């Protein structure tokens, strides 16, 4: 198989009420860890890369690695550009072979977000690439994007309806109380708002900032229309902790093939837990 767009994946998830997990990966080992578990559990999976990761690893390398995974494993695998506000990076990723992108103009005024998203949809759809966009403002920190909790804006269901109709996006990221990064207190999700958005809008809905959200809340969010669950921080921390522990025990070690193995194993444990919560096992 080749890497696929997220459109069919998410429409199946919507129909059958589960979610496809989107894991942020950064290099070969994190991508391998995610794909090995997804393959064992026969789960469709989205490999998410931020513009920071694209600049770190190179779009061509990331596409080539994802294609190797798709060829090796018989499960639907998508390569997604996460939170991109720069149209030039976005177009470059699409031209390099990405199958899914998120245009993030959520910091702009509504009309501008609408205009930019429309332009991206027109471009991406000519390549059969699916487009996600955010309406409202999810707080927290993800790379350069750092939004205070007090500045978060929850998604207005009726504005979301207008936005989806006018832009023709394939999926909508909603702000309902989650945040990127580590939570200071347990997040309280606005399920009534989510239910309303889901009743008005046809496209699959996306939950950002899923690290640290209790499993019951994610399961309930899926029941109310969430079809894609984004996880970054909860993979990064155990990966890094395992490397730190390895060097505490082996201060003179230097071989990446040794210290990256426990890191990958720690990441794989979390990937398996999240796939189970998304109920995406055997959906691939
Ligand atoms: P977390 O880092 O909170 O898991 O958020 C991930 C995310 O939403 C990526 O877009």
Short mmCIF file of C-alpha atoms and ligand atoms in Angstrom, two decimals:
data_model
loop_
_atom_site.label_atom_id
_atom_site.label_comp_id
_atom_site.label_asym_id
_atom_site.label_seq_id
_atom_site.Cartn_x
_atom_site.Cartn_y
_atom_site.Cartn_z
CA UNK A 1 0.00 0.00 0.00
CA UNK A 2 1.00 3.65 -0.35
CA UNK A 3 0.34 6.35 2.26
CA UNK A 4 -3.26 7.53 2.05
CA UNK A 5 -5.26 10.70 2.65
CA UNK A 6 -7.06 10.97 5.99
CA UNK A 7 -10.41 11.57 4.25
CA UNK A 8 -11.48 7.93 3.88
CA UNK A 9 -9.95 6.96 7.24
CA UNK A 10 -11.89 9.60 9.11
CA UNK A 11 -15.15 9.02 7.28
CA UNK A 12 -14.98 5.32 8.26
CA UNK A 13 -14.23 6.36 11.85
CA UNK A 14 -17.23 8.69 11.83
CA UNK A 15 -19.52 6.00 10.42
CA UNK A 16 -18.40 3.35 12.91
CA UNK A 17 -17.85 5.66 15.93
CA UNK A 18 -14.18 5.22 16.69
CA UNK A 19 -11.24 7.59 16.29
CA UNK A 20 -8.01 7.38 14.33
CA UNK A 21 -5.05 8.30 16.56
CA UNK A 22 -2.64 10.92 15.19
CA UNK A 23 0.78 10.58 16.82
CA UNK A 24 3.38 13.31 16.46
CA UNK A 25 6.64 11.71 15.33
CA UNK A 26 10.05 13.34 14.98
CA UNK A 27 12.52 10.85 13.54
CA UNK A 28 12.97 7.28 12.33
CA UNK A 29 12.66 5.66 15.77
CA UNK A 30 9.48 7.47 16.80
CA UNK A 31 7.90 6.69 13.41
CA UNK A 32 8.96 3.02 13.65
CA UNK A 33 7.58 2.75 17.19
CA UNK A 34 4.17 4.12 16.16
CA UNK A 35 3.95 1.96 13.02
CA UNK A 36 5.08 -1.26 14.70
CA UNK A 37 2.31 -0.98 17.31
CA UNK A 38 -0.34 0.14 14.81
CA UNK A 39 0.56 -2.87 12.67
CA UNK A 40 0.43 -5.31 15.62
CA UNK A 41 -3.01 -3.97 16.57
CA UNK A 42 -4.20 -3.54 12.96
CA UNK A 43 -5.12 0.08 13.56
CA UNK A 44 -5.23 2.83 10.94
CA UNK A 45 -2.80 5.54 12.01
CA UNK A 46 -1.84 9.14 11.24
CA UNK A 47 1.81 10.18 11.46
CA UNK A 48 1.74 13.85 12.38
CA UNK A 49 4.65 16.20 11.80
CA UNK A 50 4.74 19.87 12.71
CA UNK A 51 6.50 22.43 10.49
CA UNK A 52 9.29 22.24 13.11
CA UNK A 53 9.70 18.52 12.41
CA UNK A 54 9.63 19.15 8.66
CA UNK A 55 12.40 21.68 9.06
CA UNK A 56 14.35 19.27 11.36
CA UNK A 57 14.04 16.08 9.30
CA UNK A 58 13.08 17.25 5.78
CA UNK A 59 9.73 16.67 4.04
CA UNK A 60 11.38 14.33 1.51
CA UNK A 61 12.90 12.12 4.23
CA UNK A 62 9.61 12.00 6.16
CA UNK A 63 7.60 11.09 3.04
CA UNK A 64 10.14 8.42 2.07
CA UNK A 65 10.11 6.85 5.57
CA UNK A 66 6.30 6.88 5.75
CA UNK A 67 6.13 5.24 2.31
CA UNK A 68 8.44 2.44 3.50
CA UNK A 69 6.11 1.87 6.45
CA UNK A 70 3.04 1.84 4.21
CA UNK A 71 4.70 -0.70 1.91
CA UNK A 72 5.78 -2.90 4.80
CA UNK A 73 2.50 -2.94 6.72
CA UNK A 74 -0.97 -3.71 5.47
CA UNK A 75 -2.77 -0.94 7.39
CA UNK A 76 -3.92 2.54 6.32
CA UNK A 77 -1.14 5.03 7.13
CA UNK A 78 -1.35 8.77 6.51
CA UNK A 79 1.36 11.42 6.75
CA UNK A 80 -0.11 14.66 8.08
CA UNK A 81 1.29 18.18 8.41
CA UNK A 82 0.17 19.46 11.81
CA UNK A 83 -0.54 23.13 12.72
CA UNK A 84 0.91 24.88 9.69
CA UNK A 85 0.35 28.59 9.30
CA UNK A 86 2.81 29.07 6.46
CA UNK A 87 1.26 28.37 3.04
CA UNK A 88 4.66 27.93 1.41
CA UNK A 89 5.63 25.09 3.79
CA UNK A 90 2.21 23.57 3.31
CA UNK A 91 2.47 23.61 -0.49
CA UNK A 92 5.99 22.20 -0.33
CA UNK A 93 4.82 19.28 1.85
CA UNK A 94 1.94 18.54 -0.53
CA UNK A 95 4.28 18.64 -3.52
CA UNK A 96 6.66 16.30 -1.63
CA UNK A 97 3.89 13.72 -1.17
CA UNK A 98 2.03 14.52 2.09
CA UNK A 99 -1.55 13.27 1.99
CA UNK A 100 -3.07 15.40 4.73
CA UNK A 101 -2.47 18.93 6.03
CA UNK A 102 -3.73 21.22 8.76
CA UNK A 103 -3.88 24.89 7.91
CA UNK A 104 -3.85 26.75 11.19
CA UNK A 105 -5.02 30.31 10.74
CA UNK A 106 -6.95 30.20 14.02
CA UNK A 107 -5.00 33.16 15.39
CA UNK A 108 -6.28 35.36 12.54
CA UNK A 109 -9.62 37.14 12.50
CA UNK A 110 -12.51 34.96 11.28
CA UNK A 111 -12.75 36.35 7.72
CA UNK A 112 -9.01 35.95 7.22
CA UNK A 113 -9.03 32.38 8.60
CA UNK A 114 -11.86 31.66 6.14
CA UNK A 115 -10.00 33.11 3.16
CA UNK A 116 -6.67 31.38 3.91
CA UNK A 117 -8.36 28.02 4.59
CA UNK A 118 -10.32 28.27 1.32
CA UNK A 119 -7.13 28.92 -0.63
CA UNK A 120 -5.45 25.87 0.96
CA UNK A 121 -8.46 23.64 0.29
CA UNK A 122 -8.51 24.62 -3.40
CA UNK A 123 -4.80 23.83 -3.73
CA UNK A 124 -4.79 20.63 -1.64
CA UNK A 125 -7.85 19.10 -3.27
CA UNK A 126 -6.22 19.20 -6.70
CA UNK A 127 -3.69 16.73 -5.20
CA UNK A 128 -6.37 14.68 -3.39
CA UNK A 129 -4.91 15.84 -0.10
CA UNK A 130 -7.30 16.27 2.83
CA UNK A 131 -7.43 19.52 4.81
CA UNK A 132 -8.04 20.11 8.51
CA UNK A 133 -8.56 23.58 9.92
CA UNK A 134 -9.10 24.95 13.43
CA UNK A 135 -11.84 27.25 14.55
CA UNK A 136 -11.73 28.74 18.01
CA UNK A 137 -8.40 28.62 19.78
CA UNK A 138 -6.88 25.61 21.58
CA UNK A 139 -4.55 26.92 24.28
CA UNK A 140 -1.23 25.52 25.49
CA UNK A 141 2.18 25.14 23.96
CA UNK A 142 3.16 23.28 20.84
CA UNK A 143 6.53 24.39 19.54
CA UNK A 144 6.41 28.12 18.65
CA UNK A 145 2.62 28.21 19.13
CA UNK A 146 2.08 29.21 22.77
CA UNK A 147 -1.40 30.34 23.79
CA UNK A 148 -2.34 31.29 27.34
CA UNK A 149 -5.35 29.49 28.86
CA UNK A 150 -7.00 32.88 29.33
CA UNK A 151 -6.75 33.50 25.55
CA UNK A 152 -8.39 30.21 24.52
CA UNK A 153 -11.64 30.59 22.56
CA UNK A 154 -14.13 27.75 22.46
CA UNK A 155 -15.57 26.85 19.03
CA UNK A 156 -18.94 28.45 18.33
CA UNK A 157 -21.17 25.75 16.73
CA UNK A 158 -22.98 28.12 14.32
CA UNK A 159 -19.81 29.90 13.22
CA UNK A 160 -18.29 26.42 12.70
CA UNK A 161 -21.20 25.51 10.43
CA UNK A 162 -20.62 28.63 8.33
CA UNK A 163 -16.87 27.92 8.26
CA UNK A 164 -17.22 24.33 7.08
CA UNK A 165 -19.79 25.22 4.41
CA UNK A 166 -17.72 28.07 3.00
CA UNK A 167 -14.26 26.46 3.13
CA UNK A 168 -15.16 22.84 2.15
CA UNK A 169 -12.59 21.49 4.64
CA UNK A 170 -12.41 17.74 5.24
CA UNK A 171 -12.15 17.87 9.05
CA UNK A 172 -12.52 20.47 11.77
CA UNK A 173 -10.33 20.89 14.87
CA UNK A 174 -12.53 22.06 17.73
CA UNK A 175 -11.67 23.99 20.90
CA UNK A 176 -13.73 22.42 23.69
CA UNK A 177 -11.45 22.63 26.71
CA UNK A 178 -8.33 20.67 25.80
CA UNK A 179 -4.87 22.28 25.59
CA UNK A 180 -1.54 21.36 24.06
CA UNK A 181 1.24 20.22 26.39
CA UNK A 182 1.14 19.23 30.07
CA UNK A 183 -2.06 20.05 32.03
CA UNK A 184 -1.82 21.83 35.37
CA UNK A 185 -5.24 20.48 36.37
CA UNK A 186 -7.52 17.81 34.90
CA UNK A 187 -9.14 19.25 31.75
CA UNK A 188 -12.91 19.64 31.76
CA UNK A 189 -14.33 19.15 28.28
CA UNK A 190 -17.44 20.99 27.10
CA UNK A 191 -19.38 17.96 25.83
CA UNK A 192 -22.60 19.91 25.26
CA UNK A 193 -20.76 22.21 22.86
CA UNK A 194 -19.20 19.22 21.10
CA UNK A 195 -22.60 17.54 20.80
CA UNK A 196 -24.07 20.70 19.26
CA UNK A 197 -21.19 21.09 16.79
CA UNK A 198 -21.56 17.44 15.79
CA UNK A 199 -25.31 17.83 15.26
CA UNK A 200 -24.78 20.76 12.87
CA UNK A 201 -21.67 19.66 11.00
CA UNK A 202 -21.06 16.71 8.72
CA UNK A 203 -17.25 16.61 8.58
CA UNK A 204 -15.23 14.55 11.10
CA UNK A 205 -14.13 16.48 14.21
CA UNK A 206 -10.60 16.54 15.62
CA UNK A 207 -9.46 16.66 19.25
CA UNK A 208 -6.15 18.43 19.84
CA UNK A 209 -4.20 18.29 23.09
CA UNK A 210 -5.24 14.75 23.99
CA UNK A 211 -2.16 14.04 26.14
CA UNK A 212 -3.24 13.93 29.77
CA UNK A 213 -6.96 13.82 28.97
CA UNK A 214 -8.55 10.96 30.97
CA UNK A 215 -9.52 7.92 28.89
CA UNK A 216 -13.23 8.29 29.85
CA UNK A 217 -13.27 11.85 28.46
CA UNK A 218 -11.69 10.76 25.18
CA UNK A 219 -14.18 7.89 24.87
CA UNK A 220 -17.08 10.28 25.51
CA UNK A 221 -15.68 12.78 23.00
CA UNK A 222 -15.55 9.99 20.38
CA UNK A 223 -19.19 9.19 21.13
CA UNK A 224 -20.01 12.86 20.38
CA UNK A 225 -18.22 13.04 17.03
CA UNK A 226 -14.45 13.16 17.56
CA UNK A 227 -12.85 11.03 14.81
CA UNK A 228 -9.17 12.01 15.13
CA UNK A 229 -7.29 12.21 18.44
CA UNK A 230 -3.94 14.07 18.50
CA UNK A 231 -1.20 12.90 20.87
CA UNK A 232 2.27 14.46 21.10
CA UNK A 233 3.44 15.29 24.65
CA UNK A 234 2.57 11.89 26.13
CA UNK A 235 4.94 10.21 23.66
CA UNK A 236 7.78 12.69 24.01
CA UNK A 237 8.07 12.49 27.80
CA UNK A 238 8.51 8.70 28.22
CA UNK A 239 10.81 8.62 25.18
CA UNK A 240 13.09 11.23 26.78
CA UNK A 241 12.78 9.73 30.29
CA UNK A 242 13.88 6.31 29.04
CA UNK A 243 17.01 7.85 27.50
CA UNK A 244 17.78 9.75 30.73
CA UNK A 245 17.39 6.55 32.77
CA UNK A 246 19.56 4.63 30.31
CA UNK A 247 22.40 7.13 30.77
CA UNK A 248 22.03 7.12 34.54
CA UNK A 249 22.59 3.37 34.48
CA UNK A 250 25.19 3.49 31.67
CA UNK A 251 27.01 6.81 31.99
CA UNK A 252 29.69 5.83 29.49
CA UNK A 253 27.31 4.62 26.77
CA UNK A 254 27.35 6.31 23.39
CA UNK A 255 25.70 3.97 20.87
CA UNK A 256 22.33 5.33 19.69
CA UNK A 257 21.28 1.77 18.81
CA UNK A 258 21.51 0.99 22.53
CA UNK A 259 19.94 4.07 24.16
CA UNK A 260 17.15 4.46 21.58
CA UNK A 261 15.81 0.93 22.13
CA UNK A 262 14.34 1.55 25.63
CA UNK A 263 13.08 4.94 24.39
CA UNK A 264 11.21 3.30 21.54
CA UNK A 265 9.80 0.63 23.88
CA UNK A 266 8.51 3.32 26.29
CA UNK A 267 6.84 5.16 23.40
CA UNK A 268 5.28 1.94 22.07
CA UNK A 269 3.58 1.27 25.41
CA UNK A 270 1.76 4.63 25.24
CA UNK A 271 0.89 4.17 21.56
CA UNK A 272 -0.80 0.84 22.40
CA UNK A 273 -2.80 2.42 25.25
CA UNK A 274 -4.00 5.29 23.05
CA UNK A 275 -4.98 2.99 20.18
CA UNK A 276 -7.07 1.02 22.65
CA UNK A 277 -8.77 4.19 23.94
CA UNK A 278 -9.53 5.29 20.37
CA UNK A 279 -11.12 1.87 19.75
CA UNK A 280 -9.25 1.67 16.45
CA UNK A 281 -7.93 -1.90 16.96
CA UNK A 282 -8.72 -4.13 13.98
CA UNK A 283 -10.17 -1.20 12.00
CA UNK A 284 -7.24 -1.16 9.60
P1 LIG B 1 -0.54 17.15 23.06
O1 LIG B 1 0.90 17.49 22.97
O2 LIG B 1 -1.19 17.82 24.20
O3 LIG B 1 -0.78 15.69 23.03
O4 LIG B 1 -1.25 17.76 21.77
C1 LIG B 1 -1.02 17.18 20.53
C2 LIG B 1 -1.69 17.92 19.44
O5 LIG B 1 -2.80 18.39 19.56
C3 LIG B 1 -0.97 18.02 18.17
O6 LIG B 1 -1.60 18.87 17.27
#
